[in-house]
Amino acid sequence: MQVSRLELRDFRNYERAEVRLAAGLTVICGPNGAGKTNLLEGIYFGCTGRSPRTSNERELIRRGASVTRVTLDVEDQTERHRLEVGFEPGAQKRVSLDGSSVEGAPGAESRPLVSVFMPERLELVKGAPSARRAHLDRFVAALWPSRAETRAAYSRALAQRNALLARLRAGASSRAALAAWDAELARHGTQLMEDRREAVDGLRPEFAGLAA
Ligand SMILES: Nc1ncnc2c1ncn2[C@@H]1O[C@H](COP(=O)(O)OP(=O)(O)OP(=O)(O)O)[C@@H](O)[C@H]1O
Ligand SMILES: [Mg+2]
């Protein structure tokens, strides 16, 4: 599935922009600061409801404007969809698929699966392992949406267990309660490891082919 049209309203440096994309490779060139990366960010934001370069979504709104909107037309041989993401500080982000609002991001079956490479992404290779784990878990969630909950469940069990350990140290709880959280943490942790392993196994042949 590919993006055939991108429309930006008050997004980054664009007050209003419409870009039509043909099939195949598109090269965007222009001077520094012209807004090339902003276009890429707009496509990613429209597909996923998230920015690939900032968690502060206020930065996405054009300076001087109060609300931003990104609209994408996407299509393959059999389907066409319109994805829309609207953001206004203080209000919930509005994501819609063909005019009906959806929670989070539209499902992977009705949008292109996007991967964006920016120089900052080298942090994935050079940076701390936690960033790699988080990335792998997003990959798992994109492949198998029903497994997206495992990471959150593991994080909750870890936080609960750590809180209990703190209470134990303070003498405010009994050790008996620990076994239940050990089991919960192990259950979600095992599931998370299996999902990660399966995802990596799926990627392995591709990488082996590149290295050959
Ligand atoms: N919220 C915003 N409102 C208005 N302008 C913004 C906003 N956020 C970023 N900009 C502007 O966008 C421009 C940068 O755009 P972008 O990063 O897409 O450039 P680029 O074409 O990728 O440049 P380079 O070649 O340096 O990578 C800057 O001029 C910056 O001031
Ligand atoms: Mg750039």
mmCIF file of C-alpha atoms and ligand atoms in Angstrom:
data_model
loop_
_atom_site.group_PDB
_atom_site.id
_atom_site.type_symbol
_atom_site.label_atom_id
_atom_site.label_comp_id
_atom_site.label_asym_id
_atom_site.label_seq_id
_atom_site.Cartn_x
_atom_site.Cartn_y
_atom_site.Cartn_z
ATOM 1 C CA MET A 1 0.000 0.000 0.000
ATOM 2 C CA GLN A 2 1.380 3.414 -0.863
ATOM 3 C CA VAL A 3 0.682 7.072 -0.154
ATOM 4 C CA SER A 4 -0.708 8.780 -3.243
ATOM 5 C CA ARG A 5 -1.466 12.175 -1.735
ATOM 6 C CA LEU A 6 -0.350 14.144 1.303
ATOM 7 C CA GLU A 7 -2.068 17.269 2.572
ATOM 8 C CA LEU A 8 -0.684 19.367 5.401
ATOM 9 C CA ARG A 9 -2.421 22.152 7.300
ATOM 10 C CA ASP A 10 -0.340 24.243 9.692
ATOM 11 C CA PHE A 11 2.178 21.419 10.030
ATOM 12 C CA ARG A 12 5.761 22.556 10.903
ATOM 13 C CA ASN A 13 6.716 25.236 8.335
ATOM 14 C CA TYR A 14 3.799 24.427 6.024
ATOM 15 C CA GLU A 15 0.695 26.578 6.269
ATOM 16 C CA ARG A 16 -0.950 24.593 3.502
ATOM 17 C CA ALA A 17 0.614 22.003 1.248
ATOM 18 C CA GLU A 18 -0.560 19.278 -1.054
ATOM 19 C CA VAL A 19 1.791 16.699 -2.537
ATOM 20 C CA ARG A 20 0.827 14.016 -5.005
ATOM 21 C CA LEU A 21 3.138 11.027 -5.109
ATOM 22 C CA ALA A 22 3.495 8.753 -8.113
ATOM 23 C CA ALA A 23 4.279 5.044 -7.889
ATOM 24 C CA GLY A 24 7.926 4.187 -7.339
ATOM 25 C CA LEU A 25 10.716 6.196 -5.813
ATOM 26 C CA THR A 26 10.261 9.879 -4.976
ATOM 27 C CA VAL A 27 13.276 12.104 -4.399
ATOM 28 C CA ILE A 28 12.731 15.409 -2.635
ATOM 29 C CA CYS A 29 15.544 17.921 -2.867
ATOM 30 C CA GLY A 30 15.871 21.492 -1.714
ATOM 31 C CA PRO A 31 17.980 23.858 0.379
ATOM 32 C CA ASN A 32 18.611 23.306 4.097
ATOM 33 C CA GLY A 33 15.614 24.243 6.173
ATOM 34 C CA ALA A 34 13.238 24.122 3.209
ATOM 35 C CA GLY A 35 11.021 21.518 4.850
ATOM 36 C CA LYS A 36 12.097 18.202 3.302
ATOM 37 C CA THR A 37 12.256 16.316 6.584
ATOM 38 C CA ASN A 38 8.997 17.975 7.630
ATOM 39 C CA LEU A 39 7.277 16.373 4.620
ATOM 40 C CA LEU A 40 8.641 12.972 5.620
ATOM 41 C CA GLU A 41 7.525 13.577 9.194
ATOM 42 C CA GLY A 42 4.064 14.529 7.909
ATOM 43 C CA ILE A 43 3.737 11.195 6.086
ATOM 44 C CA TYR A 44 4.836 9.267 9.160
ATOM 45 C CA PHE A 45 2.516 11.294 11.417
ATOM 46 C CA GLY A 46 -0.406 10.692 9.073
ATOM 47 C CA CYS A 47 0.265 6.936 8.995
ATOM 48 C CA THR A 48 0.971 6.322 12.670
ATOM 49 C CA GLY A 49 -0.331 9.327 14.630
ATOM 50 C CA ARG A 50 3.188 9.787 16.017
ATOM 51 C CA SER A 51 6.187 11.873 15.089
ATOM 52 C CA PRO A 52 9.418 9.996 14.359
ATOM 53 C CA ARG A 53 11.504 12.839 15.793
ATOM 54 C CA THR A 54 9.725 14.389 18.738
ATOM 55 C CA SER A 55 7.461 13.372 21.574
ATOM 56 C CA ASN A 56 6.464 17.021 22.044
ATOM 57 C CA GLU A 57 3.663 17.221 19.512
ATOM 58 C CA ARG A 58 3.254 20.965 20.002
ATOM 59 C CA GLU A 59 6.384 21.321 17.872
ATOM 60 C CA LEU A 60 4.399 19.931 14.945
ATOM 61 C CA ILE A 61 1.972 22.848 14.905
ATOM 62 C CA ARG A 62 3.119 25.707 12.710
ATOM 63 C CA ARG A 63 4.323 28.579 14.870
ATOM 64 C CA GLY A 64 1.464 31.053 15.203
ATOM 65 C CA ALA A 65 -1.215 28.422 14.481
ATOM 66 C CA SER A 66 -3.230 26.533 17.103
ATOM 67 C CA VAL A 67 -4.106 23.258 15.430
ATOM 68 C CA THR A 68 -2.506 21.009 12.816
ATOM 69 C CA ARG A 69 -3.950 18.445 10.459
ATOM 70 C CA VAL A 70 -2.405 15.842 8.172
ATOM 71 C CA THR A 71 -4.455 13.995 5.556
ATOM 72 C CA LEU A 72 -3.173 11.046 3.532
ATOM 73 C CA ASP A 73 -4.733 9.187 0.646
ATOM 74 C CA VAL A 74 -3.366 5.667 0.498
ATOM 75 C CA GLU A 75 -4.044 2.916 -1.993
ATOM 76 C CA ASP A 76 -3.064 -0.433 -3.394
ATOM 77 C CA GLN A 77 -4.518 -2.420 -6.304
ATOM 78 C CA THR A 78 -7.721 -3.195 -4.432
ATOM 79 C CA GLU A 79 -8.316 -0.519 -1.786
ATOM 80 C CA ARG A 80 -8.205 3.223 -1.185
ATOM 81 C CA HIS A 81 -8.365 4.887 2.199
ATOM 82 C CA ARG A 82 -8.177 8.371 3.646
ATOM 83 C CA LEU A 83 -6.248 8.727 6.894
ATOM 84 C CA GLU A 84 -6.444 11.903 8.912
ATOM 85 C CA VAL A 85 -4.703 13.031 12.093
ATOM 86 C CA GLY A 86 -5.613 16.278 13.812
ATOM 87 C CA PHE A 87 -3.830 17.651 16.841
ATOM 88 C CA GLU A 88 -4.606 20.586 19.080
ATOM 89 C CA PRO A 89 -2.822 21.028 22.441
ATOM 90 C CA GLY A 90 -5.088 20.264 25.380
ATOM 91 C CA ALA A 91 -7.451 18.117 23.340
ATOM 92 C CA GLN A 92 -7.265 14.458 22.463
ATOM 93 C CA LYS A 93 -5.586 13.713 19.142
ATOM 94 C CA ARG A 94 -8.139 12.935 16.449
ATOM 95 C CA VAL A 95 -7.241 10.027 14.181
ATOM 96 C CA SER A 96 -9.695 8.927 11.539
ATOM 97 C CA LEU A 97 -9.919 6.319 8.811
ATOM 98 C CA ASP A 98 -12.306 7.107 5.966
ATOM 99 C CA GLY A 99 -14.049 9.657 8.157
ATOM 100 C CA SER A 100 -14.609 7.394 11.183
ATOM 101 C CA SER A 101 -12.504 8.039 14.254
ATOM 102 C CA VAL A 102 -10.154 5.284 15.413
ATOM 103 C CA GLU A 103 -8.232 4.693 18.642
ATOM 104 C CA GLY A 104 -4.470 5.186 18.353
ATOM 105 C CA ALA A 105 -3.384 4.491 14.785
ATOM 106 C CA PRO A 106 -5.374 2.943 11.929
ATOM 107 C CA GLY A 107 -4.840 -0.831 11.681
ATOM 108 C CA ALA A 108 -1.905 -2.057 9.625
ATOM 109 C CA GLU A 109 -4.277 -3.533 7.005
ATOM 110 C CA SER A 110 -5.507 -0.093 5.934
ATOM 111 C CA ARG A 111 -2.301 1.893 5.805
ATOM 112 C CA PRO A 112 1.277 1.558 4.568
ATOM 113 C CA LEU A 113 3.719 0.165 7.134
ATOM 114 C CA VAL A 114 6.263 2.944 7.313
ATOM 115 C CA SER A 115 9.853 2.941 8.392
ATOM 116 C CA VAL A 116 11.714 6.220 8.537
ATOM 117 C CA PHE A 117 15.446 6.569 8.608
ATOM 118 C CA MET A 118 16.896 9.778 10.006
ATOM 119 C CA PRO A 119 20.504 10.319 11.123
ATOM 120 C CA GLU A 120 19.201 10.299 14.707
ATOM 121 C CA ARG A 121 18.027 6.721 14.126
ATOM 122 C CA LEU A 122 21.649 5.565 14.331
ATOM 123 C CA GLU A 123 20.995 5.782 18.072
ATOM 124 C CA LEU A 124 19.187 2.505 17.513
ATOM 125 C CA VAL A 125 22.530 0.898 16.745
ATOM 126 C CA LYS A 126 24.862 3.043 18.843
ATOM 127 C CA GLY A 127 22.658 3.840 21.834
ATOM 128 C CA ALA A 128 21.379 1.997 24.878
ATOM 129 C CA PRO A 129 19.806 -1.481 24.513
ATOM 130 C CA SER A 130 16.487 -0.199 25.916
ATOM 131 C CA ALA A 131 15.927 1.753 22.683
ATOM 132 C CA ARG A 132 16.469 -1.433 20.657
ATOM 133 C CA ARG A 133 14.072 -3.373 22.852
ATOM 134 C CA ALA A 134 11.426 -0.648 22.529
ATOM 135 C CA HIS A 135 11.874 -0.609 18.753
ATOM 136 C CA LEU A 136 11.599 -4.383 18.525
ATOM 137 C CA ASP A 137 8.434 -4.295 20.638
ATOM 138 C CA ARG A 138 6.870 -1.721 18.289
ATOM 139 C CA PHE A 139 7.773 -4.027 15.409
ATOM 140 C CA VAL A 140 6.065 -6.927 17.211
ATOM 141 C CA ALA A 141 2.979 -4.770 17.795
ATOM 142 C CA ALA A 142 2.860 -3.803 14.103
ATOM 143 C CA LEU A 143 3.194 -7.444 12.992
ATOM 144 C CA TRP A 144 0.740 -8.883 15.513
ATOM 145 C CA PRO A 145 -1.531 -6.155 16.972
ATOM 146 C CA SER A 146 -3.032 -8.586 19.503
ATOM 147 C CA ARG A 147 0.398 -8.970 21.134
ATOM 148 C CA ALA A 148 0.902 -5.221 21.617
ATOM 149 C CA GLU A 149 -0.411 -5.503 25.175
ATOM 150 C CA THR A 150 2.397 -7.832 26.354
ATOM 151 C CA ARG A 151 4.996 -5.097 26.761
ATOM 152 C CA ALA A 152 2.595 -2.928 28.776
ATOM 153 C CA ALA A 153 1.616 -5.911 30.960
ATOM 154 C CA TYR A 154 5.299 -6.715 31.564
ATOM 155 C CA SER A 155 6.039 -3.067 32.477
ATOM 156 C CA ARG A 156 3.109 -3.007 34.905
ATOM 157 C CA ALA A 157 4.222 -6.252 36.574
ATOM 158 C CA LEU A 158 7.786 -4.921 36.851
ATOM 159 C CA ALA A 159 6.601 -1.650 38.425
ATOM 160 C CA GLN A 160 4.357 -3.515 40.886
ATOM 161 C CA ARG A 161 7.148 -5.896 41.843
ATOM 162 C CA ASN A 162 9.615 -3.019 42.324
ATOM 163 C CA ALA A 163 7.086 -1.185 44.502
ATOM 164 C CA LEU A 164 6.643 -4.339 46.580
ATOM 165 C CA LEU A 165 10.431 -4.720 46.954
ATOM 166 C CA ALA A 166 10.596 -1.144 48.259
ATOM 167 C CA ARG A 167 7.831 -1.918 50.774
ATOM 168 C CA LEU A 168 9.653 -5.117 51.827
ATOM 169 C CA ARG A 169 12.852 -3.156 52.437
ATOM 170 C CA ALA A 170 10.896 -0.713 54.565
ATOM 171 C CA GLY A 171 9.443 -3.632 56.526
ATOM 172 C CA ALA A 172 5.952 -2.672 55.380
ATOM 173 C CA SER A 173 5.063 -5.879 53.577
ATOM 174 C CA SER A 174 5.588 -9.626 53.882
ATOM 175 C CA ARG A 175 7.725 -11.731 51.540
ATOM 176 C CA ALA A 176 4.777 -14.007 50.822
ATOM 177 C CA ALA A 177 3.347 -11.463 48.375
ATOM 178 C CA LEU A 178 6.490 -11.578 46.240
ATOM 179 C CA ALA A 179 5.885 -15.014 44.703
ATOM 180 C CA ALA A 180 2.756 -13.855 42.900
ATOM 181 C CA TRP A 181 4.601 -10.929 41.275
ATOM 182 C CA ASP A 182 7.589 -13.143 40.416
ATOM 183 C CA ALA A 183 5.237 -15.466 38.572
ATOM 184 C CA GLU A 184 3.417 -12.580 36.839
ATOM 185 C CA LEU A 185 6.703 -10.988 35.758
ATOM 186 C CA ALA A 186 8.056 -14.323 34.488
ATOM 187 C CA ARG A 187 4.843 -15.063 32.565
ATOM 188 C CA HIS A 188 4.805 -11.725 30.692
ATOM 189 C CA GLY A 189 8.611 -11.681 30.374
ATOM 190 C CA THR A 190 8.640 -15.119 28.738
ATOM 191 C CA GLN A 191 5.914 -14.078 26.331
ATOM 192 C CA LEU A 192 7.805 -10.866 25.469
ATOM 193 C CA MET A 193 11.006 -12.820 24.814
ATOM 194 C CA GLU A 194 9.173 -15.301 22.589
ATOM 195 C CA ASP A 195 7.565 -12.488 20.581
ATOM 196 C CA ARG A 196 10.917 -10.744 20.140
ATOM 197 C CA ARG A 197 12.590 -13.985 19.102
ATOM 198 C CA GLU A 198 9.887 -14.725 16.539
ATOM 199 C CA ALA A 199 10.165 -11.192 15.110
ATOM 200 C CA VAL A 200 13.961 -11.453 14.860
ATOM 201 C CA ASP A 201 13.663 -14.910 13.254
ATOM 202 C CA GLY A 202 11.428 -13.332 10.611
ATOM 203 C CA LEU A 203 14.048 -10.680 9.864
ATOM 204 C CA ARG A 204 17.049 -13.001 9.905
ATOM 205 C CA PRO A 205 16.807 -14.305 6.306
ATOM 206 C CA GLU A 206 16.520 -10.716 4.968
ATOM 207 C CA PHE A 207 19.664 -9.651 6.795
ATOM 208 C CA ALA A 208 21.498 -12.848 5.857
ATOM 209 C CA GLY A 209 20.637 -12.072 2.227
ATOM 210 C CA LEU A 210 22.031 -8.530 2.550
ATOM 211 C CA ALA A 211 25.251 -9.749 4.139
ATOM 212 C CA ALA A 212 25.811 -12.497 1.566
HETATM 213 N N1 LIG B 1 6.425 24.340 14.350
HETATM 214 C C1 LIG B 1 7.046 24.988 13.363
HETATM 215 N N2 LIG B 1 6.515 26.106 12.837
HETATM 216 C C2 LIG B 1 7.132 26.771 11.828
HETATM 217 N N3 LIG B 1 8.290 26.377 11.288
HETATM 218 C C3 LIG B 1 8.865 25.272 11.773
HETATM 219 C C4 LIG B 1 8.276 24.516 12.829
HETATM 220 N N4 LIG B 1 9.056 23.459 13.097
HETATM 221 C C5 LIG B 1 10.101 23.559 12.259
HETATM 222 N N5 LIG B 1 9.992 24.646 11.464
HETATM 223 C C6 LIG B 1 10.914 25.097 10.425
HETATM 224 O O1 LIG B 1 11.112 24.047 9.511
HETATM 225 C C7 LIG B 1 12.394 24.229 8.939
HETATM 226 C C8 LIG B 1 13.153 22.947 8.961
HETATM 227 O O2 LIG B 1 12.520 22.058 8.102
HETATM 228 P P1 LIG B 1 13.174 20.649 7.791
HETATM 229 O O3 LIG B 1 13.814 20.103 9.003
HETATM 230 O O4 LIG B 1 12.125 19.833 7.128
HETATM 231 O O5 LIG B 1 14.270 21.102 6.734
HETATM 232 P P2 LIG B 1 15.053 20.212 5.693
HETATM 233 O O6 LIG B 1 14.606 20.634 4.335
HETATM 234 O O7 LIG B 1 14.933 18.775 6.043
HETATM 235 O O8 LIG B 1 16.518 20.754 5.951
HETATM 236 P P3 LIG B 1 17.940 19.991 5.952
HETATM 237 O O9 LIG B 1 18.382 19.989 4.517
HETATM 238 O O10 LIG B 1 18.780 20.872 6.796
HETATM 239 O O11 LIG B 1 17.721 18.626 6.537
HETATM 240 C C9 LIG B 1 13.135 25.257 9.753
HETATM 241 O O12 LIG B 1 13.177 26.443 8.994
HETATM 242 C C10 LIG B 1 12.284 25.425 10.978
HETATM 243 O O13 LIG B 1 12.306 26.725 11.472
HETATM 244 MG MG MG B 2 16.237 17.386 6.853
#
